[in-house]
CSV table of N, CA and C in Angstrom, one decimal:
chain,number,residue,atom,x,y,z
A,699,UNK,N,-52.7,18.4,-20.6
A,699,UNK,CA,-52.0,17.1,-20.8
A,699,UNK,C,-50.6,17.2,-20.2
A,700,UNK,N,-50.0,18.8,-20.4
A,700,UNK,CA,-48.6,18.3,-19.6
A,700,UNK,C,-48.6,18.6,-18.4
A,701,UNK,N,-49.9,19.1,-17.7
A,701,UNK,CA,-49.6,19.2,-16.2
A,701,UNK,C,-50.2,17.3,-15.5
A,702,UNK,N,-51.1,17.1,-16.3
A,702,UNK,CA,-51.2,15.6,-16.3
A,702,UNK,C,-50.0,14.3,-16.1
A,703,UNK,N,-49.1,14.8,-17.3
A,703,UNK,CA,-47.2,13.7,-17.5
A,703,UNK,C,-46.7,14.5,-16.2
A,704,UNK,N,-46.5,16.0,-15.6
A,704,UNK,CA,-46.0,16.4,-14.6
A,704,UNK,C,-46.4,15.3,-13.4
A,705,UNK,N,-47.4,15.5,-13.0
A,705,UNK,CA,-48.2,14.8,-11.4
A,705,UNK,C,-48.0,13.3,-11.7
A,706,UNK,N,-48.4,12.9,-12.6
A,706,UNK,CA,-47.8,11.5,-12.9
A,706,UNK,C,-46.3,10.8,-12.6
A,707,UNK,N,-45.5,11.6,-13.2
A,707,UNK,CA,-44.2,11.5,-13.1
A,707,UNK,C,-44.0,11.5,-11.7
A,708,UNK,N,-44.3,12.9,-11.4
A,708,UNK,CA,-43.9,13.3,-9.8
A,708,UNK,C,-44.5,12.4,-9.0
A,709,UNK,N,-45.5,11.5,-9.1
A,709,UNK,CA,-46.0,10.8,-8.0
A,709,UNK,C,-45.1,9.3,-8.8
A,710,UNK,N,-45.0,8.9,-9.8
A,710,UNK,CA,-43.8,7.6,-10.2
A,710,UNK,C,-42.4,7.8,-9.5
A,711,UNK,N,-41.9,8.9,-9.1
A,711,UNK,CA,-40.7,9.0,-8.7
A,711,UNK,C,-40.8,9.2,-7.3
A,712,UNK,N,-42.1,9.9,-6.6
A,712,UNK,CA,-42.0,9.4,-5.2
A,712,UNK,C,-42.0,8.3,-4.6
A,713,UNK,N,-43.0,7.3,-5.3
A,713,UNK,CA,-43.0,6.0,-5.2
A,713,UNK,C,-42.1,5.7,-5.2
A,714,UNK,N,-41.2,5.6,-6.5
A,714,UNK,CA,-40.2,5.1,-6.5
A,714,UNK,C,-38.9,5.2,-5.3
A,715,UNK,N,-38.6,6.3,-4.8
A,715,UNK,CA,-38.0,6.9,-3.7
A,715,UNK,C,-38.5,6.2,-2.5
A,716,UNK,N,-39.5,5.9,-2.1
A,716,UNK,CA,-40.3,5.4,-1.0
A,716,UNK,C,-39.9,4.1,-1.0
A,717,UNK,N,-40.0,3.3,-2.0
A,717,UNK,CA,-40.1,2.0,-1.9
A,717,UNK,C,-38.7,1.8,-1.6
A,718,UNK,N,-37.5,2.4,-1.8
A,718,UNK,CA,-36.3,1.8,-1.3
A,718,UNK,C,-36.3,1.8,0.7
A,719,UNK,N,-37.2,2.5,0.9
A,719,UNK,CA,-37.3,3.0,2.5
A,719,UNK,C,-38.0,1.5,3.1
A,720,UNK,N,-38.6,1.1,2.5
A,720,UNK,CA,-39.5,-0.1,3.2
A,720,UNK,C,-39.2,-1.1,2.2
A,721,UNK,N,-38.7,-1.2,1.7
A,721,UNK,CA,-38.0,-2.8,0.7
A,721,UNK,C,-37.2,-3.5,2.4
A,722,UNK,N,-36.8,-2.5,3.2
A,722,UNK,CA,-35.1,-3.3,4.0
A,722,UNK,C,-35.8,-4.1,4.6
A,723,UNK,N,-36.6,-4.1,5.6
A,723,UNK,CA,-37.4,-4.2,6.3
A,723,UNK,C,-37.9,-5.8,6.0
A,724,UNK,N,-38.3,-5.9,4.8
A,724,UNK,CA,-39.5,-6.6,3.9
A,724,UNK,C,-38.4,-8.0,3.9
A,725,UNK,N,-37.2,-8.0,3.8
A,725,UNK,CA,-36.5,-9.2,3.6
A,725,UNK,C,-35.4,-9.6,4.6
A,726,UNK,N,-36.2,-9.8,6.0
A,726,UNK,CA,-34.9,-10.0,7.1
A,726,UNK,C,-35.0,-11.1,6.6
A,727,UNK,N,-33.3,-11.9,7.4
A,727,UNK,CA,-33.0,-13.3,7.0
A,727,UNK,C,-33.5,-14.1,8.5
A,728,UNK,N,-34.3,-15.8,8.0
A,728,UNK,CA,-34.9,-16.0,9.5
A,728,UNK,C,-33.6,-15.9,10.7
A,729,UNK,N,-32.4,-16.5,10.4
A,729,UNK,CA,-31.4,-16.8,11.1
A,729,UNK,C,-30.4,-16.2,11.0
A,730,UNK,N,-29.7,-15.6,11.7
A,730,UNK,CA,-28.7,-14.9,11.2
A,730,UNK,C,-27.2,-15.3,10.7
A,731,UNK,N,-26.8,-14.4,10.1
A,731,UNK,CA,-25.2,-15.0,9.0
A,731,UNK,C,-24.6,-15.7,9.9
A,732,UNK,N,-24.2,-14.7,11.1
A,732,UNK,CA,-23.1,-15.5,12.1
A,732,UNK,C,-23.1,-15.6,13.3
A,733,UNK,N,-22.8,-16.3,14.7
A,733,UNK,CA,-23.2,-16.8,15.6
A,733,UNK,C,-22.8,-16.2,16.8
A,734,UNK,N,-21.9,-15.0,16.5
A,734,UNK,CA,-21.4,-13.9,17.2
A,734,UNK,C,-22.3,-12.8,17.1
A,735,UNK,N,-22.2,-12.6,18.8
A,735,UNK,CA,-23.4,-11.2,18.8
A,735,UNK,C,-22.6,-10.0,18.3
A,736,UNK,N,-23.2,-9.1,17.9
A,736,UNK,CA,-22.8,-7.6,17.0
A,736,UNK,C,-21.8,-6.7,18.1
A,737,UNK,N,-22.6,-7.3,19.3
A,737,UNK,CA,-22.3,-6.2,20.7
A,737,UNK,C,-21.1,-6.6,21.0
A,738,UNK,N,-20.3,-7.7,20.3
A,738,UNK,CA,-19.2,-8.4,21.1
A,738,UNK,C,-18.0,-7.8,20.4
A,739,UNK,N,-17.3,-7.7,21.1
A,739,UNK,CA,-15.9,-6.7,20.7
A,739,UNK,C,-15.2,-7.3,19.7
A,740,UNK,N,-15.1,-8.7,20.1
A,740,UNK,CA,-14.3,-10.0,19.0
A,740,UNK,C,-15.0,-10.3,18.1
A,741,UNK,N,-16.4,-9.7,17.9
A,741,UNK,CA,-17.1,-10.0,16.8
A,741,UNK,C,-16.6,-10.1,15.2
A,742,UNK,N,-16.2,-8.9,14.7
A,742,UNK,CA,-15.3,-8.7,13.8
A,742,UNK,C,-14.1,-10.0,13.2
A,743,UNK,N,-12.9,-9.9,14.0
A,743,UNK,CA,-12.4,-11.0,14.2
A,743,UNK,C,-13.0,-12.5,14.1
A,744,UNK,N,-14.1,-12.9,14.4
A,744,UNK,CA,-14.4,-14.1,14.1
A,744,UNK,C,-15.3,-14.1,12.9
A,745,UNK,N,-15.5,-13.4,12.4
A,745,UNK,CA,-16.6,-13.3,11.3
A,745,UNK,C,-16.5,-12.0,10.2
A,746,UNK,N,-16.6,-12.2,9.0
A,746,UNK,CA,-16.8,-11.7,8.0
A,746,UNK,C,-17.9,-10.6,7.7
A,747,UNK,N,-17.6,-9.1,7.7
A,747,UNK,CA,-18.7,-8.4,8.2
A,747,UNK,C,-19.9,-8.1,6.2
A,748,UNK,N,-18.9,-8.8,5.3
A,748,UNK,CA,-18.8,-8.7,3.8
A,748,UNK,C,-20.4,-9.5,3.7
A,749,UNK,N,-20.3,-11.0,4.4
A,749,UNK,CA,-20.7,-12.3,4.6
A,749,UNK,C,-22.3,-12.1,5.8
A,750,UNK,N,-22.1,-11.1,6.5
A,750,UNK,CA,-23.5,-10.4,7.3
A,750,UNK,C,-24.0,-9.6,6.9
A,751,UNK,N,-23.7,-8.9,5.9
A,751,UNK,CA,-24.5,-7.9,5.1
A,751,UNK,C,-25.6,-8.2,3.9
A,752,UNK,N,-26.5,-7.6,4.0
A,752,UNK,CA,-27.7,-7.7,3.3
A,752,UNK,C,-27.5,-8.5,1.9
A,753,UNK,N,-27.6,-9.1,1.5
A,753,UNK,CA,-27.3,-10.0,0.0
A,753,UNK,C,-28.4,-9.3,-1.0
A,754,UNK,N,-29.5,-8.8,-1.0
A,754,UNK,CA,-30.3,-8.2,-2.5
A,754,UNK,C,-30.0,-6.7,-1.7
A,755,UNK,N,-29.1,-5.4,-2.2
A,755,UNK,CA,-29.1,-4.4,-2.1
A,755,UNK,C,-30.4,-3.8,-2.8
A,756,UNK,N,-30.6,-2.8,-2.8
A,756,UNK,CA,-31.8,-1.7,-3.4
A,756,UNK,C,-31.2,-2.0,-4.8
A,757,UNK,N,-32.3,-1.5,-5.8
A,757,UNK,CA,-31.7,-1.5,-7.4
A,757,UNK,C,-31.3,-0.2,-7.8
A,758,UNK,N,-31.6,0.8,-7.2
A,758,UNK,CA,-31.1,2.3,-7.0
A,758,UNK,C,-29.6,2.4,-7.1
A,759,UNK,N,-29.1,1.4,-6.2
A,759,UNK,CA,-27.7,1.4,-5.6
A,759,UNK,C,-26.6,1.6,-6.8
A,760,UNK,N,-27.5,0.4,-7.6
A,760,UNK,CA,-26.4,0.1,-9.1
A,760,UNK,C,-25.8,1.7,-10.0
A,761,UNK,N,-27.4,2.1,-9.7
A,761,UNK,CA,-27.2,3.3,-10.6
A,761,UNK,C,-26.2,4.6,-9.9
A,762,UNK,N,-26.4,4.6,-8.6
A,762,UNK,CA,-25.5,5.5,-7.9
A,762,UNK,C,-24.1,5.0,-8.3
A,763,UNK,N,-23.6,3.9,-8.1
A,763,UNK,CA,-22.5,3.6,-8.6
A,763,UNK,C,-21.5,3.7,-9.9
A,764,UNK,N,-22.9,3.9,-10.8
A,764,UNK,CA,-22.5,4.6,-12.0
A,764,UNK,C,-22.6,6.0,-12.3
A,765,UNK,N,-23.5,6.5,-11.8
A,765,UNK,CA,-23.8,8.1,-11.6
A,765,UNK,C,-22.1,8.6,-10.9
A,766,UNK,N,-21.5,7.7,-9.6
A,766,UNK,CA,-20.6,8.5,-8.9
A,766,UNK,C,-19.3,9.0,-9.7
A,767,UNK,N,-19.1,8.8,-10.6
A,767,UNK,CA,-17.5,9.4,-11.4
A,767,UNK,C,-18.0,10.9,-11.9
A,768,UNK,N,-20.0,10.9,-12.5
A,768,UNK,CA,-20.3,12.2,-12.4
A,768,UNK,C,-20.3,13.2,-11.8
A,769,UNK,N,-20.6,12.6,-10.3
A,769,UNK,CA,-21.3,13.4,-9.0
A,769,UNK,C,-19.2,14.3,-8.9
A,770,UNK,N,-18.5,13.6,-9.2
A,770,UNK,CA,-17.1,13.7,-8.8
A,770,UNK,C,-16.8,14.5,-9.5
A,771,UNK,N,-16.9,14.5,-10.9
A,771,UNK,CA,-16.7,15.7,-12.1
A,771,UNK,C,-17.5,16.8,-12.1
A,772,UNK,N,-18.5,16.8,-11.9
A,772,UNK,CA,-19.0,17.9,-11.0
A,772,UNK,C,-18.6,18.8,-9.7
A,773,UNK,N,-18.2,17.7,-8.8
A,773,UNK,CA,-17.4,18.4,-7.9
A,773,UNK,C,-16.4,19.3,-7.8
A,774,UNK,N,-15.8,18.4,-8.8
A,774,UNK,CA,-14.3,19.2,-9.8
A,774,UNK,C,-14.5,20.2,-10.4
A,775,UNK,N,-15.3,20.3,-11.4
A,775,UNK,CA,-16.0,21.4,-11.8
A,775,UNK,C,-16.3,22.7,-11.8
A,776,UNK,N,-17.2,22.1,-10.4
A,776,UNK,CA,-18.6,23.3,-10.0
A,776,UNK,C,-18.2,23.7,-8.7
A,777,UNK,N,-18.0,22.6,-7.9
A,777,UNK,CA,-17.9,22.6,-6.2
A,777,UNK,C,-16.5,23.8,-6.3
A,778,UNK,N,-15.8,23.0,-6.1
A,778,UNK,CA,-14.5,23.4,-6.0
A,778,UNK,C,-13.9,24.7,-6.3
A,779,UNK,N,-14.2,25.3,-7.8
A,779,UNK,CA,-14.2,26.8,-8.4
A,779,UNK,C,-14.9,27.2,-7.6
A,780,UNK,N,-16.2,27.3,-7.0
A,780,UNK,CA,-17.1,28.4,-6.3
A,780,UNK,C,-16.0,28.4,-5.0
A,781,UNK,N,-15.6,27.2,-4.3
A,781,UNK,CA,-15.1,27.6,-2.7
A,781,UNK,C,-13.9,28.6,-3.4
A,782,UNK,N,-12.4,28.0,-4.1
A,782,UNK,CA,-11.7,28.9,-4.3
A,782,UNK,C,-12.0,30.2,-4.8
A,783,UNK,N,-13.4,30.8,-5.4
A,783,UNK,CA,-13.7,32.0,-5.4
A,783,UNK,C,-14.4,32.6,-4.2
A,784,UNK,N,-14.8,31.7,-2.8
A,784,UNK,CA,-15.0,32.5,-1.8
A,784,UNK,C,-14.3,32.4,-1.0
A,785,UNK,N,-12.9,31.7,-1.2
A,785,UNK,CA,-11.9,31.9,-0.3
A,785,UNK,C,-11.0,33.4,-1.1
A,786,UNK,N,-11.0,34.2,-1.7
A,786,UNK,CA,-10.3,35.0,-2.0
A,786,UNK,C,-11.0,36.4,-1.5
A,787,UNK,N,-12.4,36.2,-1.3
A,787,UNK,CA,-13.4,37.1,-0.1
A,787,UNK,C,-14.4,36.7,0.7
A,788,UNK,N,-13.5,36.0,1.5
A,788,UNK,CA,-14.4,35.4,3.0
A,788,UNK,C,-15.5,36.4,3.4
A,789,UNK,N,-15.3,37.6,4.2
A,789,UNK,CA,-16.3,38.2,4.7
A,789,UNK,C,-17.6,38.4,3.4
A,790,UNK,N,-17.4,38.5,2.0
A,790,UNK,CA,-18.8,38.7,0.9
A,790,UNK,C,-19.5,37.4,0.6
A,791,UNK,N,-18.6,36.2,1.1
A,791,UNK,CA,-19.2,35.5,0.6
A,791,UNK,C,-19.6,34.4,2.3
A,792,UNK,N,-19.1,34.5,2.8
A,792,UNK,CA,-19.7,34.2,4.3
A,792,UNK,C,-18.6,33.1,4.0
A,793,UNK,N,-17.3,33.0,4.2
A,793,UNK,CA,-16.6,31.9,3.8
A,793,UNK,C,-15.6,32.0,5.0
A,794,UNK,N,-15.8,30.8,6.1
A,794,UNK,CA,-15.8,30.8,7.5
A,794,UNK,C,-13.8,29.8,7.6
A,795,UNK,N,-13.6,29.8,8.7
A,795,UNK,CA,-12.3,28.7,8.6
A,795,UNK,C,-12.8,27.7,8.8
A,796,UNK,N,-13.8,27.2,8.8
A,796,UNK,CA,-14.4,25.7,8.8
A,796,UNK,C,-14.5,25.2,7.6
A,797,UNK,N,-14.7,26.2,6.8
A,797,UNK,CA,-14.6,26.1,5.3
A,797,UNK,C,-13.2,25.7,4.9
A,798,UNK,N,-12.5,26.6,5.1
A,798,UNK,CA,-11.0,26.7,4.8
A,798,UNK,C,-10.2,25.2,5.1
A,799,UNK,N,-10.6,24.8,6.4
A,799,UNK,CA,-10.4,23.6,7.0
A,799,UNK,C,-10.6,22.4,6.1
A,800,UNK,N,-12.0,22.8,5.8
A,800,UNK,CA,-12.5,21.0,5.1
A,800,UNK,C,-11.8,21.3,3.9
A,801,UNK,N,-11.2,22.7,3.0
A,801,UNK,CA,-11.0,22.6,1.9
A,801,UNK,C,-9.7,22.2,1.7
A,802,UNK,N,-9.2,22.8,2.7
A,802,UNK,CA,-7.4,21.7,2.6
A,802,UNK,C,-7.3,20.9,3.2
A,803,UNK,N,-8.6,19.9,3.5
A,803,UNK,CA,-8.6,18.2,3.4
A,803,UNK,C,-9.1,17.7,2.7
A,804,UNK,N,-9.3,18.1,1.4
A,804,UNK,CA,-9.9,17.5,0.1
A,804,UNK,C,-8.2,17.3,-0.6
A,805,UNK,N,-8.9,16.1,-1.1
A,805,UNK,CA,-7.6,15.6,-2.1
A,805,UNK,C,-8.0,16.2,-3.5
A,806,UNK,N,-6.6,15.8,-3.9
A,806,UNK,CA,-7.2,16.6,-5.8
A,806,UNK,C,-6.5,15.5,-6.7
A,807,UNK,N,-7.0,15.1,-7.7
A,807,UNK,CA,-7.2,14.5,-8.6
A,807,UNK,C,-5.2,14.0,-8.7
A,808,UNK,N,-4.5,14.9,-8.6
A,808,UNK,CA,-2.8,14.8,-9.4
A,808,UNK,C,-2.5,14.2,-7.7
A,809,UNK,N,-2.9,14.5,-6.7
A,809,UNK,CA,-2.2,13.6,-5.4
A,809,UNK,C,-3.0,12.6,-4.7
A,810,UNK,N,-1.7,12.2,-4.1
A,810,UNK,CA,-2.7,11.0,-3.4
A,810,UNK,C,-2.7,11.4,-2.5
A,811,UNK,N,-4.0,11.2,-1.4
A,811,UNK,CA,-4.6,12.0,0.1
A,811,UNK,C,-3.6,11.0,0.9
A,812,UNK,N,-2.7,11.1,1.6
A,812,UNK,CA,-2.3,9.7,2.6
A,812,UNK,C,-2.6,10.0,4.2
């Protein structure tokens, strides 16, 4: 019975995953928002890019949006302690200056990144 709720699940959540791939697709609008082509440089400028964007998002989306303050606290957390503990032994932990790079362009929580 629980490898039964397992394969079940697992096949409700692929579904689920799947269907945001082919929802986009399923609801072009006949006509388009605005009467400037995309390719045109002045495009922007004459048109509202807020007002050309898809109106029903995925229902997924909502939840990411609430999940993200977690994904963040985590990062704070978990992410961030492991790099400053491989930046104190680059060669044991394979911790490259690309590393080093991206990690003193991360902002932190007490400053503002400007």
């Amino acid at each position: 019975m629980r490898g039964f709720r397992l394969v079940v699940s697992m096949a409700l959540g692929s579904v689920l995953i799947l269907t945001g791939c082919t929802g986009i697709y399923l609801n072009e609008p006949e006509q388009p928002r605005t009467i400037y082509s995309s390719s045109d440089a002045t495009a922007l400028v004459y048109s509202d890019p807020a007002q050309a964007s898809a109106v029903d998002d995925h229902y997924l989306r909502w939840v990411a949006i609430l999940l993200y303050p977690v994904g963040v606290a985590l990062d704070y957390a978990i992410n961030r302690p492991v790099y400053r503990l491989a930046a104190q032994s680059p060669g044991y932990y394979g911790y490259t200056a690309e590393d080093a790079q991206l990690e003193s362009q991360r902002g932190s929580l007490t400053t503002e990144k400007r």
